[in-house]
Amino acid sequence: MTTIQNHLSAVRARIRAACQAAGRSEDAVTLLAVSKTFGAEAVQEAFAAGQTAFGENYIQEAVQKISALSHLPLTWHCIGPIQSNKTRLVAQHFDWVHTVDRLKIAQRLSEQRPPGLPALQVCIQVNMDGGASKSGVPPEDALTLAQQVATLPNLRLRGIMSIPEPAPDFEASCAIFNRVKALFDALNARGLVMDTLSMGMSADLEAAIDAGSTMVRVGTAIFGGRNYFH
Ligand SMILES: *Cc1c(COP(=O)(O)O)cnc(C)c1O
C-alpha cells in the first residue's frame, strides 16, 4: 500500500471507532477526501483504495483535476468559498456544493446547472460560532435561506455544513458541534428534508461524529500537509 492508502485506512479506522463510541452505525458517516493542492495522481491512489468522494476548494484547480479524471466514477464536492464569477464552473463540474451562504449564489448555480445533469446537491454553510474570518450564514438566517434553496429547480437541498473555530479539547469541540446538530434538527422539524450534516475535519472528526455528523471532510490526515500556492 502507498502512504495515501495507509493514511486512508487509518482515517477509516478512526471513523469506525468514533461511530462505535457514539453508538452509531458505521455506515452513518461518509468520508469526503479533501484533495485540494494535491494532484490527480494522489486522487487516483485514493480511488484505488476505494475512495470515491473528493472535496476541493479552489475552482480552477478542481476543474483541471475533474476533467483529467472524468473516466473514473468519482463525485466532486465544492467546499471552498464561491464568488459570483465562479458559479458557472461550479454548476458545470461539481456534484455537490457545501458552501452556499447567499441566495444570489444559489440562484446562479441553479440557473447555470447544465440541462441533462442531475440536480446539484447543496448544503447551506452556517457560521455557528461567529468566527469573523469565515463565510457562512448566521444560524438565525439558516431557515430562510434553506427554504429558498429548497425551491430552486436545479438544486437539491441536502443539509448544512459548518467549520467551527478549532477548540481546545474534545469537550469544547463537541459543544459547538452539538449546536450545529441542534440547528440541523430544528430545520428538519420546520419541514425541511435534509439528510446531510457536513462537519468534522482531520483534527476534530471524533467530536463531530459524536455530535451526529454524517459527512466528515478530511484532507491532511489522508494526503499529508499542504503547500499553498493560492
Ligand atoms: C481544507 C478543508 C478541509 C480539510 O481540512 P484538514 O484539516 O486538512 O482535514 C475540510 N473542510 C474544508 C472546508 C476545508 O477547506
Tab-separated table of C-alpha atoms and ligand atoms in Angstrom:
chain	number	residue	atom	x	y	z
A	1	MET	CA	0.000	0.000	0.000
A	2	THR	CA	1.100	3.564	-0.640
A	3	THR	CA	1.312	6.209	2.069
A	4	ILE	CA	-2.005	7.707	0.995
A	5	GLN	CA	-3.641	4.292	1.120
A	6	ASN	CA	-2.225	3.627	4.594
A	7	HIS	CA	-3.474	7.010	5.788
A	8	LEU	CA	-6.867	6.304	4.301
A	9	SER	CA	-7.183	3.045	6.253
A	10	ALA	CA	-6.138	4.840	9.424
A	11	VAL	CA	-8.810	7.521	8.880
A	12	ARG	CA	-11.429	4.866	8.188
A	13	ALA	CA	-10.443	3.145	11.433
A	14	ARG	CA	-10.847	6.450	13.306
A	15	ILE	CA	-14.310	6.905	11.800
A	16	ARG	CA	-15.315	3.347	12.739
A	17	ALA	CA	-14.065	3.787	16.302
A	18	ALA	CA	-15.856	7.142	16.639
A	19	CYS	CA	-19.112	5.638	15.357
A	20	GLN	CA	-18.798	2.772	17.835
A	21	ALA	CA	-18.052	5.131	20.705
A	22	ALA	CA	-21.107	7.202	19.791
A	23	GLY	CA	-23.338	4.149	19.403
A	24	ARG	CA	-23.871	4.960	15.726
A	25	SER	CA	-23.849	2.612	12.763
A	26	GLU	CA	-20.516	2.551	10.915
A	27	ASP	CA	-22.106	3.429	7.610
A	28	ALA	CA	-23.776	6.522	9.095
A	29	VAL	CA	-20.746	8.647	8.187
A	30	THR	CA	-19.408	9.317	4.695
A	31	LEU	CA	-15.734	10.150	4.259
A	32	LEU	CA	-15.037	13.055	1.927
A	33	ALA	CA	-11.336	13.073	0.969
A	34	VAL	CA	-10.200	16.692	0.624
A	35	SER	CA	-7.672	16.655	-2.215
A	36	LYS	CA	-7.085	20.425	-2.594
A	37	THR	CA	-3.483	21.268	-3.579
A	38	PHE	CA	-2.780	17.593	-4.419
A	39	GLY	CA	-2.612	16.322	-7.986
A	40	ALA	CA	-4.684	13.863	-9.962
A	41	GLU	CA	-2.217	11.048	-9.099
A	42	ALA	CA	-2.988	11.443	-5.394
A	43	VAL	CA	-6.709	11.208	-6.127
A	44	GLN	CA	-6.106	8.096	-8.243
A	45	GLU	CA	-4.189	6.458	-5.402
A	46	ALA	CA	-7.055	7.104	-3.027
A	47	PHE	CA	-9.534	5.828	-5.622
A	48	ALA	CA	-7.515	2.600	-5.972
A	49	ALA	CA	-8.159	2.100	-2.248
A	50	GLY	CA	-11.908	2.533	-2.723
A	51	GLN	CA	-12.352	6.274	-2.095
A	52	THR	CA	-14.837	7.897	-4.481
A	53	ALA	CA	-15.927	11.206	-2.873
A	54	PHE	CA	-13.476	14.116	-3.109
A	55	GLY	CA	-13.597	17.701	-1.860
A	56	GLU	CA	-11.952	20.712	-3.500
A	57	ASN	CA	-11.680	24.377	-2.517
A	58	TYR	CA	-10.144	26.147	-5.497
A	59	ILE	CA	-12.393	26.068	-8.523
A	60	GLN	CA	-9.836	26.368	-11.334
A	61	GLU	CA	-7.564	23.750	-9.785
A	62	ALA	CA	-10.534	21.465	-9.224
A	63	VAL	CA	-11.850	21.741	-12.775
A	64	GLN	CA	-8.492	20.560	-14.176
A	65	LYS	CA	-8.488	17.545	-11.867
A	66	ILE	CA	-12.137	16.725	-12.514
A	67	SER	CA	-11.552	16.833	-16.274
A	68	ALA	CA	-8.362	14.749	-16.063
A	69	LEU	CA	-10.170	12.086	-14.032
A	70	SER	CA	-13.525	12.108	-15.829
A	71	HIS	CA	-13.081	8.415	-16.732
A	72	LEU	CA	-13.377	7.455	-13.040
A	73	PRO	CA	-16.702	7.166	-11.164
A	74	LEU	CA	-15.927	9.959	-8.666
A	75	THR	CA	-18.179	12.510	-7.006
A	76	TRP	CA	-16.783	16.011	-6.541
A	77	HIS	CA	-17.759	18.309	-3.698
A	78	CYS	CA	-17.064	22.034	-3.756
A	79	ILE	CA	-16.124	23.042	-0.200
A	80	GLY	CA	-14.486	26.431	-0.850
A	81	PRO	CA	-15.980	29.922	-0.870
A	82	ILE	CA	-17.735	30.704	-4.181
A	83	GLN	CA	-17.612	34.085	-5.877
A	84	SER	CA	-20.317	35.007	-8.368
A	85	ASN	CA	-17.945	34.806	-11.307
A	86	LYS	CA	-17.156	31.146	-10.485
A	87	THR	CA	-20.700	29.802	-10.165
A	88	ARG	CA	-20.864	28.640	-13.791
A	89	LEU	CA	-17.771	26.445	-13.472
A	90	VAL	CA	-19.101	25.021	-10.217
A	91	ALA	CA	-22.520	24.296	-11.744
A	92	GLN	CA	-20.890	22.618	-14.744
A	93	HIS	CA	-18.338	20.421	-12.998
A	94	PHE	CA	-19.320	19.562	-9.435
A	95	ASP	CA	-21.856	17.110	-7.986
A	96	TRP	CA	-22.153	18.789	-4.582
A	97	VAL	CA	-21.632	22.250	-3.099
A	98	HIS	CA	-21.240	22.618	0.698
A	99	THR	CA	-20.678	26.358	0.831
A	100	VAL	CA	-23.895	28.083	-0.203
A	101	ASP	CA	-24.412	31.045	2.122
A	102	ARG	CA	-26.284	33.559	-0.077
A	103	LEU	CA	-29.429	33.318	-2.161
A	104	LYS	CA	-27.747	35.020	-5.109
A	105	ILE	CA	-25.116	32.271	-5.367
A	106	ALA	CA	-27.782	29.569	-5.066
A	107	GLN	CA	-29.873	31.176	-7.817
A	108	ARG	CA	-26.912	31.400	-10.162
A	109	LEU	CA	-25.951	27.768	-9.501
A	110	SER	CA	-29.495	26.649	-10.288
A	111	GLU	CA	-29.727	28.765	-13.461
A	112	GLN	CA	-26.307	27.637	-14.683
A	113	ARG	CA	-26.673	23.918	-13.965
A	114	PRO	CA	-26.444	22.327	-17.429
A	115	PRO	CA	-29.594	20.540	-18.618
A	116	GLY	CA	-29.085	16.790	-18.549
A	117	LEU	CA	-27.080	16.777	-15.337
A	118	PRO	CA	-28.797	15.713	-12.103
A	119	ALA	CA	-29.635	18.443	-9.601
A	120	LEU	CA	-26.643	19.941	-7.818
A	121	GLN	CA	-26.635	18.610	-4.232
A	122	VAL	CA	-26.384	21.536	-1.817
A	123	CYS	CA	-25.514	22.194	1.812
A	124	ILE	CA	-26.013	25.588	3.436
A	125	GLN	CA	-22.857	26.758	5.211
A	126	VAL	CA	-23.596	28.009	8.727
A	127	ASN	CA	-21.234	30.195	10.736
A	128	MET	CA	-22.179	28.776	14.122
A	129	ASP	CA	-19.593	30.448	16.354
A	130	GLY	CA	-19.449	33.851	14.679
A	131	GLY	CA	-15.840	33.334	13.550
A	132	ALA	CA	-15.148	36.649	11.842
A	133	SER	CA	-12.885	35.372	9.065
A	134	LYS	CA	-15.287	32.723	7.914
A	135	SER	CA	-18.091	32.576	5.456
A	136	GLY	CA	-21.439	31.093	6.347
A	137	VAL	CA	-24.905	32.334	7.142
A	138	PRO	CA	-25.616	33.194	10.808
A	139	PRO	CA	-27.713	30.418	12.391
A	140	GLU	CA	-30.755	32.678	12.725
A	141	ASP	CA	-30.821	33.163	8.938
A	142	ALA	CA	-30.353	29.492	8.038
A	143	LEU	CA	-34.052	28.583	7.912
A	144	THR	CA	-34.953	31.310	5.417
A	145	LEU	CA	-32.034	30.533	3.126
A	146	ALA	CA	-32.664	26.782	3.313
A	147	GLN	CA	-36.337	27.282	2.429
A	148	GLN	CA	-35.376	29.454	-0.545
A	149	VAL	CA	-32.759	26.970	-1.778
A	150	ALA	CA	-35.290	24.140	-1.496
A	151	THR	CA	-37.486	25.876	-4.098
A	152	LEU	CA	-34.776	26.242	-6.766
A	153	PRO	CA	-35.359	23.809	-9.634
A	154	ASN	CA	-31.841	22.550	-10.335
A	155	LEU	CA	-30.608	22.321	-6.766
A	156	ARG	CA	-31.399	19.702	-4.174
A	157	LEU	CA	-31.066	20.800	-0.563
A	158	ARG	CA	-29.198	18.050	1.336
A	159	GLY	CA	-28.151	19.658	4.600
A	160	ILE	CA	-25.900	22.048	6.425
A	161	MET	CA	-22.150	22.401	6.689
A	162	SER	CA	-20.061	24.123	9.354
A	163	ILE	CA	-16.388	24.793	10.103
A	164	PRO	CA	-16.147	25.779	13.772
A	165	GLU	CA	-13.006	27.504	15.071
A	166	PRO	CA	-10.502	24.968	16.427
A	167	ALA	CA	-11.491	24.122	20.001
A	168	PRO	CA	-9.049	23.482	22.881
A	169	ASP	CA	-10.286	19.962	23.639
A	170	PHE	CA	-12.768	17.229	22.787
A	171	GLU	CA	-15.496	18.536	25.119
A	172	ALA	CA	-15.329	22.054	23.716
A	173	SER	CA	-15.378	20.666	20.184
A	174	CYS	CA	-18.443	18.557	20.983
A	175	ALA	CA	-20.218	21.564	22.476
A	176	ILE	CA	-20.039	23.582	19.274
A	177	PHE	CA	-20.802	20.593	17.014
A	178	ASN	CA	-23.821	19.825	19.200
A	179	ARG	CA	-25.139	23.310	18.463
A	180	VAL	CA	-24.824	22.672	14.724
A	181	LYS	CA	-26.672	19.365	15.149
A	182	ALA	CA	-29.421	21.103	17.140
A	183	LEU	CA	-29.852	23.634	14.330
A	184	PHE	CA	-29.976	20.805	11.767
A	185	ASP	CA	-32.709	19.037	13.774
A	186	ALA	CA	-34.629	22.283	14.235
A	187	LEU	CA	-34.604	22.973	10.484
A	188	ASN	CA	-35.853	19.471	9.727
A	189	ALA	CA	-38.553	19.930	12.351
A	190	ARG	CA	-39.690	23.000	10.389
A	191	GLY	CA	-40.413	20.820	7.365
A	192	LEU	CA	-37.119	20.728	5.510
A	193	VAL	CA	-35.971	17.266	4.481
A	194	MET	CA	-32.209	17.168	4.939
A	195	ASP	CA	-30.023	14.099	5.435
A	196	THR	CA	-26.514	15.574	5.459
A	197	LEU	CA	-24.636	17.193	8.315
A	198	SER	CA	-21.194	18.076	6.919
A	199	MET	CA	-18.813	18.700	9.801
A	200	GLY	CA	-15.532	17.393	11.170
A	201	MET	CA	-12.010	17.532	9.689
A	202	SER	CA	-8.658	15.813	10.372
A	203	ALA	CA	-8.295	17.279	13.856
A	204	ASP	CA	-11.846	17.003	15.168
A	205	LEU	CA	-13.721	14.272	13.299
A	206	GLU	CA	-14.297	12.241	16.505
A	207	ALA	CA	-16.121	15.130	18.191
A	208	ALA	CA	-18.137	15.821	15.035
A	209	ILE	CA	-19.197	12.174	14.781
A	210	ASP	CA	-20.103	12.160	18.466
A	211	ALA	CA	-22.413	15.106	17.766
A	212	GLY	CA	-24.069	13.472	14.751
A	213	SER	CA	-22.010	14.395	11.681
A	214	THR	CA	-22.934	12.364	8.593
A	215	MET	CA	-20.040	13.567	6.420
A	216	VAL	CA	-16.502	14.327	7.545
A	217	ARG	CA	-14.165	16.314	5.289
A	218	VAL	CA	-10.619	15.047	5.767
A	219	GLY	CA	-7.535	16.356	3.957
A	220	THR	CA	-4.296	16.398	5.953
A	221	ALA	CA	-4.800	13.035	7.653
A	222	ILE	CA	-5.088	11.378	4.202
A	223	PHE	CA	-2.864	13.351	1.841
A	224	GLY	CA	-0.411	14.966	4.285
A	225	GLY	CA	0.427	18.642	4.872
A	226	ARG	CA	-0.389	21.157	2.169
A	227	ASN	CA	1.764	23.711	0.378
A	228	TYR	CA	-0.358	26.644	-0.665
A	229	PHE	CA	0.217	28.393	-3.961
A	230	HIS	CA	-3.075	30.263	-3.885
B	1	LIG	C1	-9.161	22.090	3.767
B	1	LIG	C2	-10.532	21.824	4.279
B	1	LIG	C3	-10.841	20.641	4.963
B	1	LIG	C4	-9.802	19.586	5.322
B	1	LIG	O1	-9.074	20.017	6.434
B	1	LIG	P1	-7.964	19.080	7.110
B	1	LIG	O2	-7.698	19.735	8.398
B	1	LIG	O3	-6.788	19.073	6.179
B	1	LIG	O4	-8.560	17.722	7.262
B	1	LIG	C5	-12.158	20.420	5.342
B	1	LIG	N1	-13.128	21.322	5.079
B	1	LIG	C6	-12.867	22.475	4.431
B	1	LIG	C7	-13.975	23.421	4.174
B	1	LIG	C8	-11.560	22.765	4.030
B	1	LIG	O5	-11.324	23.930	3.415
